[in-house]
C-alpha cells in the first residue's frame, strides 16, 4: 500500500527474519503478562506500523495504547485497521511528558518498546524508564537494546545507515537500570543470537549468528530485556 521500493532500506532476508524473531519473543512476553493480568494496560511505545495489537488480539478487558510520533500515527491510521476493544493510538514523542497523563494509572501496565531504546539518548531513556515506573502501580518493561559495541558498529547496520538515522543509547549492564527506580528488577536478558529458531534463518544469517554467538563482545551486541517494577511506595518496599 506504500509506493516505495523497500529494497532501498538495504535490509537482508536474514535481517528481516531476525526482526520477526525478536518481535515474536516480545509478543510472547506481552501475552504472558496479559495471561497473568487480564485487566492490564499495554503501553506500546514507538509502535510504528507494527501489528502487535492485531497479532496478540487482547481480550476486551485489556486497555491497549499505541504511541508514536504524530506523523507516524497519521500514516498508521491510513494503513493499519484499528482493532476492536479498548484501543487508543496516541501521536506524541515518548520523551515528552504531557501525554502520559492521558493514560490512566489504575492497572498493572506492561510497557513494550521494540526498536526504540537505541534511538534515544541515554538521559531520555532514563527519564522514560523513571516516568513509567513512577506513574504505574506495577508492571513490566519489555524492550530490546544495543551494547556500546553495537552503537560503535552502527554503520554496519544497513537499514539504519540507509535511513540516515543515528543510534545513541547503549546498555552494557542491564542491572544499571535497577538503580533508576526502587522496585525495578531485571528478570530476563535474552541475546539476539540465542533467540529460538535462529537455526532456521537463511544460510548467511545462520552463519552470522553462529560466528557472533562464539565471539565475546559480539554476542551481547543486541539483547531483549524483561524488567518487573512496582511502585516505590508499595508495602513490599517498606515505605
Ligand atoms: C525501528 S522503528 C520500530 C517500529 C516498531 N516498534 C517495530 O518494531 O516495528 C522505530 C520507531 O520508533 C519511533 N520513535 C523514535 N523515537 C521516538 C520518540 N521520541 N517518540 C515516539 N516514537 C519514536 C519511530 O517513529 C519509529 O516508528
PDB file of C-alpha atoms and ligand atoms in Angstrom:
ATOM      1  CA  UNK A   1       0.000   0.000   0.000  1.00  0.00           C
ATOM      2  CA  UNK A   2       3.046   2.294   0.255  1.00  0.00           C
ATOM      3  CA  UNK A   3       4.535   3.435  -3.012  1.00  0.00           C
ATOM      4  CA  UNK A   4       8.149   2.834  -2.073  1.00  0.00           C
ATOM      5  CA  UNK A   5      10.846   0.454  -3.239  1.00  0.00           C
ATOM      6  CA  UNK A   6      11.609  -1.334   0.009  1.00  0.00           C
ATOM      7  CA  UNK A   7      14.874  -2.698  -1.392  1.00  0.00           C
ATOM      8  CA  UNK A   8      16.201   0.804  -0.716  1.00  0.00           C
ATOM      9  CA  UNK A   9      16.181   0.031   3.017  1.00  0.00           C
ATOM     10  CA  UNK A  10      19.006  -2.423   2.307  1.00  0.00           C
ATOM     11  CA  UNK A  11      17.520  -4.954   4.690  1.00  0.00           C
ATOM     12  CA  UNK A  12      18.575  -8.549   4.001  1.00  0.00           C
ATOM     13  CA  UNK A  13      16.286 -11.569   4.194  1.00  0.00           C
ATOM     14  CA  UNK A  14      18.092 -12.672   7.352  1.00  0.00           C
ATOM     15  CA  UNK A  15      17.803  -9.194   8.869  1.00  0.00           C
ATOM     16  CA  UNK A  16      14.055  -9.145   8.245  1.00  0.00           C
ATOM     17  CA  UNK A  17      13.638 -12.661   9.639  1.00  0.00           C
ATOM     18  CA  UNK A  18      15.742 -11.701  12.691  1.00  0.00           C
ATOM     19  CA  UNK A  19      13.410  -8.770  13.402  1.00  0.00           C
ATOM     20  CA  UNK A  20      10.411 -11.113  13.136  1.00  0.00           C
ATOM     21  CA  UNK A  21      12.038 -13.463  15.682  1.00  0.00           C
ATOM     22  CA  UNK A  22      12.627 -10.536  18.041  1.00  0.00           C
ATOM     23  CA  UNK A  23       9.007  -9.406  17.625  1.00  0.00           C
ATOM     24  CA  UNK A  24       7.767 -12.921  18.344  1.00  0.00           C
ATOM     25  CA  UNK A  25       9.668 -13.044  21.634  1.00  0.00           C
ATOM     26  CA  UNK A  26       8.252  -9.686  22.714  1.00  0.00           C
ATOM     27  CA  UNK A  27       4.766 -10.839  21.650  1.00  0.00           C
ATOM     28  CA  UNK A  28       5.204 -13.962  23.792  1.00  0.00           C
ATOM     29  CA  UNK A  29       6.304 -11.953  26.852  1.00  0.00           C
ATOM     30  CA  UNK A  30       3.429  -9.486  26.383  1.00  0.00           C
ATOM     31  CA  UNK A  31       0.928 -12.355  26.112  1.00  0.00           C
ATOM     32  CA  UNK A  32       2.385 -13.951  29.267  1.00  0.00           C
ATOM     33  CA  UNK A  33       1.829 -10.699  31.156  1.00  0.00           C
ATOM     34  CA  UNK A  34      -1.759 -10.447  29.913  1.00  0.00           C
ATOM     35  CA  UNK A  35      -2.466 -14.058  30.866  1.00  0.00           C
ATOM     36  CA  UNK A  36      -1.478 -13.138  34.439  1.00  0.00           C
ATOM     37  CA  UNK A  37      -3.149  -9.698  34.390  1.00  0.00           C
ATOM     38  CA  UNK A  38      -6.236  -9.859  32.142  1.00  0.00           C
ATOM     39  CA  UNK A  39      -7.282  -6.305  33.011  1.00  0.00           C
ATOM     40  CA  UNK A  40      -3.892  -4.729  32.375  1.00  0.00           C
ATOM     41  CA  UNK A  41      -2.842  -1.706  30.326  1.00  0.00           C
ATOM     42  CA  UNK A  42      -0.455  -2.265  27.412  1.00  0.00           C
ATOM     43  CA  UNK A  43       1.597   0.812  26.589  1.00  0.00           C
ATOM     44  CA  UNK A  44       3.190   0.058  23.231  1.00  0.00           C
ATOM     45  CA  UNK A  45       5.718   2.828  22.584  1.00  0.00           C
ATOM     46  CA  UNK A  46       7.222   3.548  19.154  1.00  0.00           C
ATOM     47  CA  UNK A  47       4.627   1.240  17.604  1.00  0.00           C
ATOM     48  CA  UNK A  48       5.437   2.381  14.057  1.00  0.00           C
ATOM     49  CA  UNK A  49       3.379   0.188  11.736  1.00  0.00           C
ATOM     50  CA  UNK A  50       3.815  -2.871  13.951  1.00  0.00           C
ATOM     51  CA  UNK A  51       0.685  -5.015  14.090  1.00  0.00           C
ATOM     52  CA  UNK A  52       1.380  -6.330  17.619  1.00  0.00           C
ATOM     53  CA  UNK A  53      -2.113  -5.484  18.864  1.00  0.00           C
ATOM     54  CA  UNK A  54      -3.650  -7.440  15.970  1.00  0.00           C
ATOM     55  CA  UNK A  55      -1.310 -10.398  16.492  1.00  0.00           C
ATOM     56  CA  UNK A  56      -1.957 -10.618  20.221  1.00  0.00           C
ATOM     57  CA  UNK A  57      -5.695  -9.799  19.905  1.00  0.00           C
ATOM     58  CA  UNK A  58      -6.137  -8.978  23.615  1.00  0.00           C
ATOM     59  CA  UNK A  59      -9.476  -9.548  25.348  1.00  0.00           C
ATOM     60  CA  UNK A  60     -11.791  -6.503  25.714  1.00  0.00           C
ATOM     61  CA  UNK A  61     -10.744  -6.200  29.379  1.00  0.00           C
ATOM     62  CA  UNK A  62      -7.285  -5.024  28.252  1.00  0.00           C
ATOM     63  CA  UNK A  63      -6.597  -1.329  27.610  1.00  0.00           C
ATOM     64  CA  UNK A  64      -4.103  -1.005  24.726  1.00  0.00           C
ATOM     65  CA  UNK A  65      -2.349   2.277  23.870  1.00  0.00           C
ATOM     66  CA  UNK A  66      -0.108   2.538  20.792  1.00  0.00           C
ATOM     67  CA  UNK A  67       2.188   5.597  20.704  1.00  0.00           C
ATOM     68  CA  UNK A  68       4.442   7.061  18.034  1.00  0.00           C
ATOM     69  CA  UNK A  69       5.251  10.474  16.557  1.00  0.00           C
ATOM     70  CA  UNK A  70       2.139  12.303  15.214  1.00  0.00           C
ATOM     71  CA  UNK A  71       3.240  11.914  11.568  1.00  0.00           C
ATOM     72  CA  UNK A  72       3.731   8.151  12.026  1.00  0.00           C
ATOM     73  CA  UNK A  73       0.335   7.883  13.729  1.00  0.00           C
ATOM     74  CA  UNK A  74      -1.236   9.710  10.807  1.00  0.00           C
ATOM     75  CA  UNK A  75       0.280   7.210   8.364  1.00  0.00           C
ATOM     76  CA  UNK A  76      -0.651   4.274  10.585  1.00  0.00           C
ATOM     77  CA  UNK A  77      -4.278   5.405  10.667  1.00  0.00           C
ATOM     78  CA  UNK A  78      -4.367   5.158   6.879  1.00  0.00           C
ATOM     79  CA  UNK A  79      -2.711   1.734   6.666  1.00  0.00           C
ATOM     80  CA  UNK A  80      -3.409  -0.375   9.756  1.00  0.00           C
ATOM     81  CA  UNK A  81      -7.013  -1.149  10.682  1.00  0.00           C
ATOM     82  CA  UNK A  82      -7.734  -0.298  14.316  1.00  0.00           C
ATOM     83  CA  UNK A  83      -8.621  -3.290  16.479  1.00  0.00           C
ATOM     84  CA  UNK A  84     -11.916  -3.514  18.280  1.00  0.00           C
ATOM     85  CA  UNK A  85     -11.951  -3.073  22.044  1.00  0.00           C
ATOM     86  CA  UNK A  86     -10.330  -0.592  24.405  1.00  0.00           C
ATOM     87  CA  UNK A  87      -7.749   0.824  21.994  1.00  0.00           C
ATOM     88  CA  UNK A  88      -6.101   4.238  21.554  1.00  0.00           C
ATOM     89  CA  UNK A  89      -3.498   5.475  19.122  1.00  0.00           C
ATOM     90  CA  UNK A  90      -1.605   8.475  20.507  1.00  0.00           C
ATOM     91  CA  UNK A  91       0.588  10.826  18.499  1.00  0.00           C
ATOM     92  CA  UNK A  92       3.397  12.083  20.734  1.00  0.00           C
ATOM     93  CA  UNK A  93       7.092  11.846  21.372  1.00  0.00           C
ATOM     94  CA  UNK A  94       7.793   9.312  24.101  1.00  0.00           C
ATOM     95  CA  UNK A  95      10.298  11.789  25.520  1.00  0.00           C
ATOM     96  CA  UNK A  96       7.578  14.427  26.059  1.00  0.00           C
ATOM     97  CA  UNK A  97       5.766  14.482  29.373  1.00  0.00           C
ATOM     98  CA  UNK A  98       2.184  15.697  28.920  1.00  0.00           C
ATOM     99  CA  UNK A  99       0.597  12.739  27.166  1.00  0.00           C
ATOM    100  CA  UNK A 100       1.377  10.263  29.949  1.00  0.00           C
ATOM    101  CA  UNK A 101      -1.424  11.884  31.952  1.00  0.00           C
ATOM    102  CA  UNK A 102      -3.861  10.646  29.293  1.00  0.00           C
ATOM    103  CA  UNK A 103      -3.143   7.016  30.196  1.00  0.00           C
ATOM    104  CA  UNK A 104      -4.881   6.134  33.478  1.00  0.00           C
ATOM    105  CA  UNK A 105      -2.512   4.757  36.116  1.00  0.00           C
ATOM    106  CA  UNK A 106      -5.076   2.396  37.601  1.00  0.00           C
ATOM    107  CA  UNK A 107      -3.845  -1.015  36.423  1.00  0.00           C
ATOM    108  CA  UNK A 108      -0.775  -3.216  36.125  1.00  0.00           C
ATOM    109  CA  UNK A 109       0.951  -1.948  32.986  1.00  0.00           C
ATOM    110  CA  UNK A 110       3.233  -3.643  30.532  1.00  0.00           C
ATOM    111  CA  UNK A 111       5.341  -1.146  28.592  1.00  0.00           C
ATOM    112  CA  UNK A 112       6.641  -2.609  25.338  1.00  0.00           C
ATOM    113  CA  UNK A 113       9.118  -0.749  23.137  1.00  0.00           C
ATOM    114  CA  UNK A 114      10.802  -2.527  20.296  1.00  0.00           C
ATOM    115  CA  UNK A 115      13.464  -0.873  18.148  1.00  0.00           C
ATOM    116  CA  UNK A 116      13.327   2.317  20.229  1.00  0.00           C
ATOM    117  CA  UNK A 117      15.876   2.400  23.060  1.00  0.00           C
ATOM    118  CA  UNK A 118      18.940   2.708  20.810  1.00  0.00           C
ATOM    119  CA  UNK A 119      17.423   5.728  19.003  1.00  0.00           C
ATOM    120  CA  UNK A 120      17.089   7.638  22.287  1.00  0.00           C
ATOM    121  CA  UNK A 121      19.802   9.457  24.170  1.00  0.00           C
ATOM    122  CA  UNK A 122      20.598   7.795  27.462  1.00  0.00           C
ATOM    123  CA  UNK A 123      19.213  10.662  29.551  1.00  0.00           C
ATOM    124  CA  UNK A 124      15.897  10.473  27.639  1.00  0.00           C
ATOM    125  CA  UNK A 125      15.793   6.678  28.067  1.00  0.00           C
ATOM    126  CA  UNK A 126      16.413   7.088  31.781  1.00  0.00           C
ATOM    127  CA  UNK A 127      13.648   9.684  32.126  1.00  0.00           C
ATOM    128  CA  UNK A 128      11.280   7.409  30.181  1.00  0.00           C
ATOM    129  CA  UNK A 129      12.030   4.462  32.478  1.00  0.00           C
ATOM    130  CA  UNK A 130      11.605   6.635  35.572  1.00  0.00           C
ATOM    131  CA  UNK A 131       8.394   8.206  34.280  1.00  0.00           C
ATOM    132  CA  UNK A 132       6.612   4.919  33.564  1.00  0.00           C
ATOM    133  CA  UNK A 133       7.870   3.092  36.644  1.00  0.00           C
ATOM    134  CA  UNK A 134       6.962   6.118  38.762  1.00  0.00           C
ATOM    135  CA  UNK A 135       3.473   6.509  37.272  1.00  0.00           C
ATOM    136  CA  UNK A 136       2.036   2.998  37.009  1.00  0.00           C
ATOM    137  CA  UNK A 137       1.473   0.894  40.131  1.00  0.00           C
ATOM    138  CA  UNK A 138       3.256  -2.235  38.882  1.00  0.00           C
ATOM    139  CA  UNK A 139       4.130  -3.982  35.664  1.00  0.00           C
ATOM    140  CA  UNK A 140       6.889  -4.871  33.279  1.00  0.00           C
ATOM    141  CA  UNK A 141       9.175  -3.187  30.737  1.00  0.00           C
ATOM    142  CA  UNK A 142       9.852  -5.275  27.624  1.00  0.00           C
ATOM    143  CA  UNK A 143      12.346  -3.943  25.095  1.00  0.00           C
ATOM    144  CA  UNK A 144      15.456  -4.582  23.037  1.00  0.00           C
ATOM    145  CA  UNK A 145      18.770  -2.808  23.366  1.00  0.00           C
ATOM    146  CA  UNK A 146      22.219  -2.454  21.829  1.00  0.00           C
ATOM    147  CA  UNK A 147      25.551  -2.674  23.663  1.00  0.00           C
ATOM    148  CA  UNK A 148      28.178   0.060  23.249  1.00  0.00           C
ATOM    149  CA  UNK A 149      29.956  -2.141  20.700  1.00  0.00           C
ATOM    150  CA  UNK A 150      26.661  -2.243  18.751  1.00  0.00           C
ATOM    151  CA  UNK A 151      26.411   1.541  18.913  1.00  0.00           C
ATOM    152  CA  UNK A 152      30.027   1.887  17.739  1.00  0.00           C
ATOM    153  CA  UNK A 153      29.351  -0.505  14.830  1.00  0.00           C
ATOM    154  CA  UNK A 154      26.041   1.108  13.805  1.00  0.00           C
ATOM    155  CA  UNK A 155      27.334   1.918  10.316  1.00  0.00           C
ATOM    156  CA  UNK A 156      27.286  -1.857   9.673  1.00  0.00           C
ATOM    157  CA  UNK A 157      23.504  -1.956  10.248  1.00  0.00           C
ATOM    158  CA  UNK A 158      22.455  -1.249   6.668  1.00  0.00           C
ATOM    159  CA  UNK A 159      18.787  -0.200   7.242  1.00  0.00           C
ATOM    160  CA  UNK A 160      19.894   2.269   9.951  1.00  0.00           C
ATOM    161  CA  UNK A 161      22.611   3.694   7.677  1.00  0.00           C
ATOM    162  CA  UNK A 162      20.241   3.935   4.694  1.00  0.00           C
ATOM    163  CA  UNK A 163      17.625   5.685   6.840  1.00  0.00           C
ATOM    164  CA  UNK A 164      20.231   8.256   7.857  1.00  0.00           C
ATOM    165  CA  UNK A 165      19.355   7.503  11.489  1.00  0.00           C
ATOM    166  CA  UNK A 166      21.724   7.795  14.455  1.00  0.00           C
ATOM    167  CA  UNK A 167      21.824   5.378  17.386  1.00  0.00           C
ATOM    168  CA  UNK A 168      22.873   6.629  20.822  1.00  0.00           C
ATOM    169  CA  UNK A 169      21.859   4.729  23.954  1.00  0.00           C
ATOM    170  CA  UNK A 170      23.835   1.607  24.798  1.00  0.00           C
ATOM    171  CA  UNK A 171      23.040  -0.742  27.666  1.00  0.00           C
ATOM    172  CA  UNK A 172      26.043  -2.840  28.682  1.00  0.00           C
ATOM    173  CA  UNK A 173      24.965  -3.667  32.222  1.00  0.00           C
ATOM    174  CA  UNK A 174      21.215  -4.435  32.477  1.00  0.00           C
ATOM    175  CA  UNK A 175      21.453  -4.125  36.281  1.00  0.00           C
ATOM    176  CA  UNK A 176      22.326  -0.428  35.936  1.00  0.00           C
ATOM    177  CA  UNK A 177      18.650   0.372  35.283  1.00  0.00           C
ATOM    178  CA  UNK A 178      17.665  -1.170  38.625  1.00  0.00           C
ATOM    179  CA  UNK A 179      19.291   1.825  40.294  1.00  0.00           C
ATOM    180  CA  UNK A 180      16.943   4.211  38.428  1.00  0.00           C
ATOM    181  CA  UNK A 181      13.813   3.233  40.357  1.00  0.00           C
ATOM    182  CA  UNK A 182      13.372   1.498  43.663  1.00  0.00           C
ATOM    183  CA  UNK A 183      11.310  -1.586  42.811  1.00  0.00           C
ATOM    184  CA  UNK A 184      12.709  -2.136  39.297  1.00  0.00           C
ATOM    185  CA  UNK A 185      14.265  -5.551  38.746  1.00  0.00           C
ATOM    186  CA  UNK A 186      15.748  -7.174  35.654  1.00  0.00           C
ATOM    187  CA  UNK A 187      14.244 -10.644  35.273  1.00  0.00           C
ATOM    188  CA  UNK A 188      15.304 -11.746  31.774  1.00  0.00           C
ATOM    189  CA  UNK A 189      18.035 -10.907  29.300  1.00  0.00           C
ATOM    190  CA  UNK A 190      17.961 -12.795  26.031  1.00  0.00           C
ATOM    191  CA  UNK A 191      20.720 -12.314  23.463  1.00  0.00           C
ATOM    192  CA  UNK A 192      19.519 -11.943  19.861  1.00  0.00           C
ATOM    193  CA  UNK A 193      21.941 -14.755  18.935  1.00  0.00           C
ATOM    194  CA  UNK A 194      20.115 -17.063  21.384  1.00  0.00           C
ATOM    195  CA  UNK A 195      16.594 -16.365  20.076  1.00  0.00           C
ATOM    196  CA  UNK A 196      14.638 -19.524  19.305  1.00  0.00           C
ATOM    197  CA  UNK A 197      14.720 -20.588  15.636  1.00  0.00           C
ATOM    198  CA  UNK A 198      17.847 -18.654  14.575  1.00  0.00           C
ATOM    199  CA  UNK A 199      18.905 -22.006  13.063  1.00  0.00           C
ATOM    200  CA  UNK A 200      16.054 -21.539  10.547  1.00  0.00           C
ATOM    201  CA  UNK A 201      17.438 -18.266   9.169  1.00  0.00           C
ATOM    202  CA  UNK A 202      18.717 -18.179   5.581  1.00  0.00           C
ATOM    203  CA  UNK A 203      22.291 -19.622   5.373  1.00  0.00           C
ATOM    204  CA  UNK A 204      24.073 -16.227   5.530  1.00  0.00           C
ATOM    205  CA  UNK A 205      22.125 -15.215   8.640  1.00  0.00           C
ATOM    206  CA  UNK A 206      22.638 -18.591  10.278  1.00  0.00           C
ATOM    207  CA  UNK A 207      26.398 -18.367   9.730  1.00  0.00           C
ATOM    208  CA  UNK A 208      26.485 -14.772  11.000  1.00  0.00           C
ATOM    209  CA  UNK A 209      24.611 -15.756  14.174  1.00  0.00           C
ATOM    210  CA  UNK A 210      26.880 -18.783  14.693  1.00  0.00           C
ATOM    211  CA  UNK A 211      30.014 -16.644  14.488  1.00  0.00           C
ATOM    212  CA  UNK A 212      28.579 -13.859  16.670  1.00  0.00           C
ATOM    213  CA  UNK A 213      27.411 -16.313  19.335  1.00  0.00           C
ATOM    214  CA  UNK A 214      31.002 -17.547  19.678  1.00  0.00           C
ATOM    215  CA  UNK A 215      32.698 -14.153  19.728  1.00  0.00           C
ATOM    216  CA  UNK A 216      32.947 -12.441  23.121  1.00  0.00           C
ATOM    217  CA  UNK A 217      31.547  -8.900  22.951  1.00  0.00           C
ATOM    218  CA  UNK A 218      29.750  -9.552  19.666  1.00  0.00           C
ATOM    219  CA  UNK A 219      27.294 -11.991  21.215  1.00  0.00           C
ATOM    220  CA  UNK A 220      25.962  -9.237  23.502  1.00  0.00           C
ATOM    221  CA  UNK A 221      25.514  -6.605  20.799  1.00  0.00           C
ATOM    222  CA  UNK A 222      21.733  -6.994  20.646  1.00  0.00           C
ATOM    223  CA  UNK A 223      19.612  -8.200  23.544  1.00  0.00           C
ATOM    224  CA  UNK A 224      15.974  -8.347  24.626  1.00  0.00           C
ATOM    225  CA  UNK A 225      15.188  -7.472  28.227  1.00  0.00           C
ATOM    226  CA  UNK A 226      12.338  -8.010  30.637  1.00  0.00           C
ATOM    227  CA  UNK A 227      12.115  -5.947  33.833  1.00  0.00           C
ATOM    228  CA  UNK A 228       9.496  -6.050  36.552  1.00  0.00           C
ATOM    229  CA  UNK A 229       8.582  -2.970  38.530  1.00  0.00           C
ATOM    230  CA  UNK A 230       6.340  -1.941  41.340  1.00  0.00           C
ATOM    231  CA  UNK A 231       5.662   1.395  42.909  1.00  0.00           C
ATOM    232  CA  UNK A 232       8.384   2.579  45.266  1.00  0.00           C
ATOM    233  CA  UNK A 233       5.520   3.295  47.731  1.00  0.00           C
ATOM    234  CA  UNK A 234       4.392  -0.347  47.694  1.00  0.00           C
ATOM    235  CA  UNK A 235       4.353  -2.024  51.152  1.00  0.00           C
ATOM    236  CA  UNK A 236       6.850  -4.607  49.862  1.00  0.00           C
ATOM    237  CA  UNK A 237       9.460  -1.881  49.936  1.00  0.00           C
ATOM    238  CA  UNK A 238       8.587  -0.830  53.439  1.00  0.00           C
ATOM    239  CA  UNK A 239       7.670   2.749  52.539  1.00  0.00           C
TER     240      UNK A 239
HETATM  241  C1  LIG B   1      12.900   0.968  14.233  1.00  0.00           C
HETATM  242  S1  LIG B   1      11.274   1.599  14.278  1.00  0.00           S
HETATM  243  C2  LIG B   1      10.437   0.357  15.235  1.00  0.00           C
HETATM  244  C3  LIG B   1       8.968   0.322  14.988  1.00  0.00           C
HETATM  245  C4  LIG B   1       8.223  -0.816  15.671  1.00  0.00           C
HETATM  246  N1  LIG B   1       8.400  -0.791  17.103  1.00  0.00           N
HETATM  247  C5  LIG B   1       8.692  -2.147  15.126  1.00  0.00           C
HETATM  248  O1  LIG B   1       9.429  -2.851  15.812  1.00  0.00           O
HETATM  249  O2  LIG B   1       8.294  -2.456  14.001  1.00  0.00           O
HETATM  250  C6  LIG B   1      11.473   2.925  15.424  1.00  0.00           C
HETATM  251  C7  LIG B   1      10.167   3.630  15.729  1.00  0.00           C
HETATM  252  O3  LIG B   1      10.403   4.494  16.848  1.00  0.00           O
HETATM  253  C8  LIG B   1       9.686   5.672  16.649  1.00  0.00           C
HETATM  254  N2  LIG B   1      10.297   6.688  17.510  1.00  0.00           N
HETATM  255  C9  LIG B   1      11.598   7.022  17.612  1.00  0.00           C
HETATM  256  N3  LIG B   1      11.780   7.987  18.531  1.00  0.00           N
HETATM  257  C10 LIG B   1      10.544   8.261  19.033  1.00  0.00           C
HETATM  258  C11 LIG B   1      10.054   9.173  20.021  1.00  0.00           C
HETATM  259  N4  LIG B   1      10.889  10.002  20.666  1.00  0.00           N
HETATM  260  N5  LIG B   1       8.727   9.188  20.281  1.00  0.00           N
HETATM  261  C12 LIG B   1       7.876   8.363  19.628  1.00  0.00           C
HETATM  262  N6  LIG B   1       8.289   7.464  18.687  1.00  0.00           N
HETATM  263  C13 LIG B   1       9.594   7.423  18.404  1.00  0.00           C
HETATM  264  C14 LIG B   1       9.851   5.940  15.160  1.00  0.00           C
HETATM  265  O4  LIG B   1       8.904   6.871  14.668  1.00  0.00           O
HETATM  266  C15 LIG B   1       9.657   4.525  14.615  1.00  0.00           C
HETATM  267  O5  LIG B   1       8.303   4.234  14.361  1.00  0.00           O
END
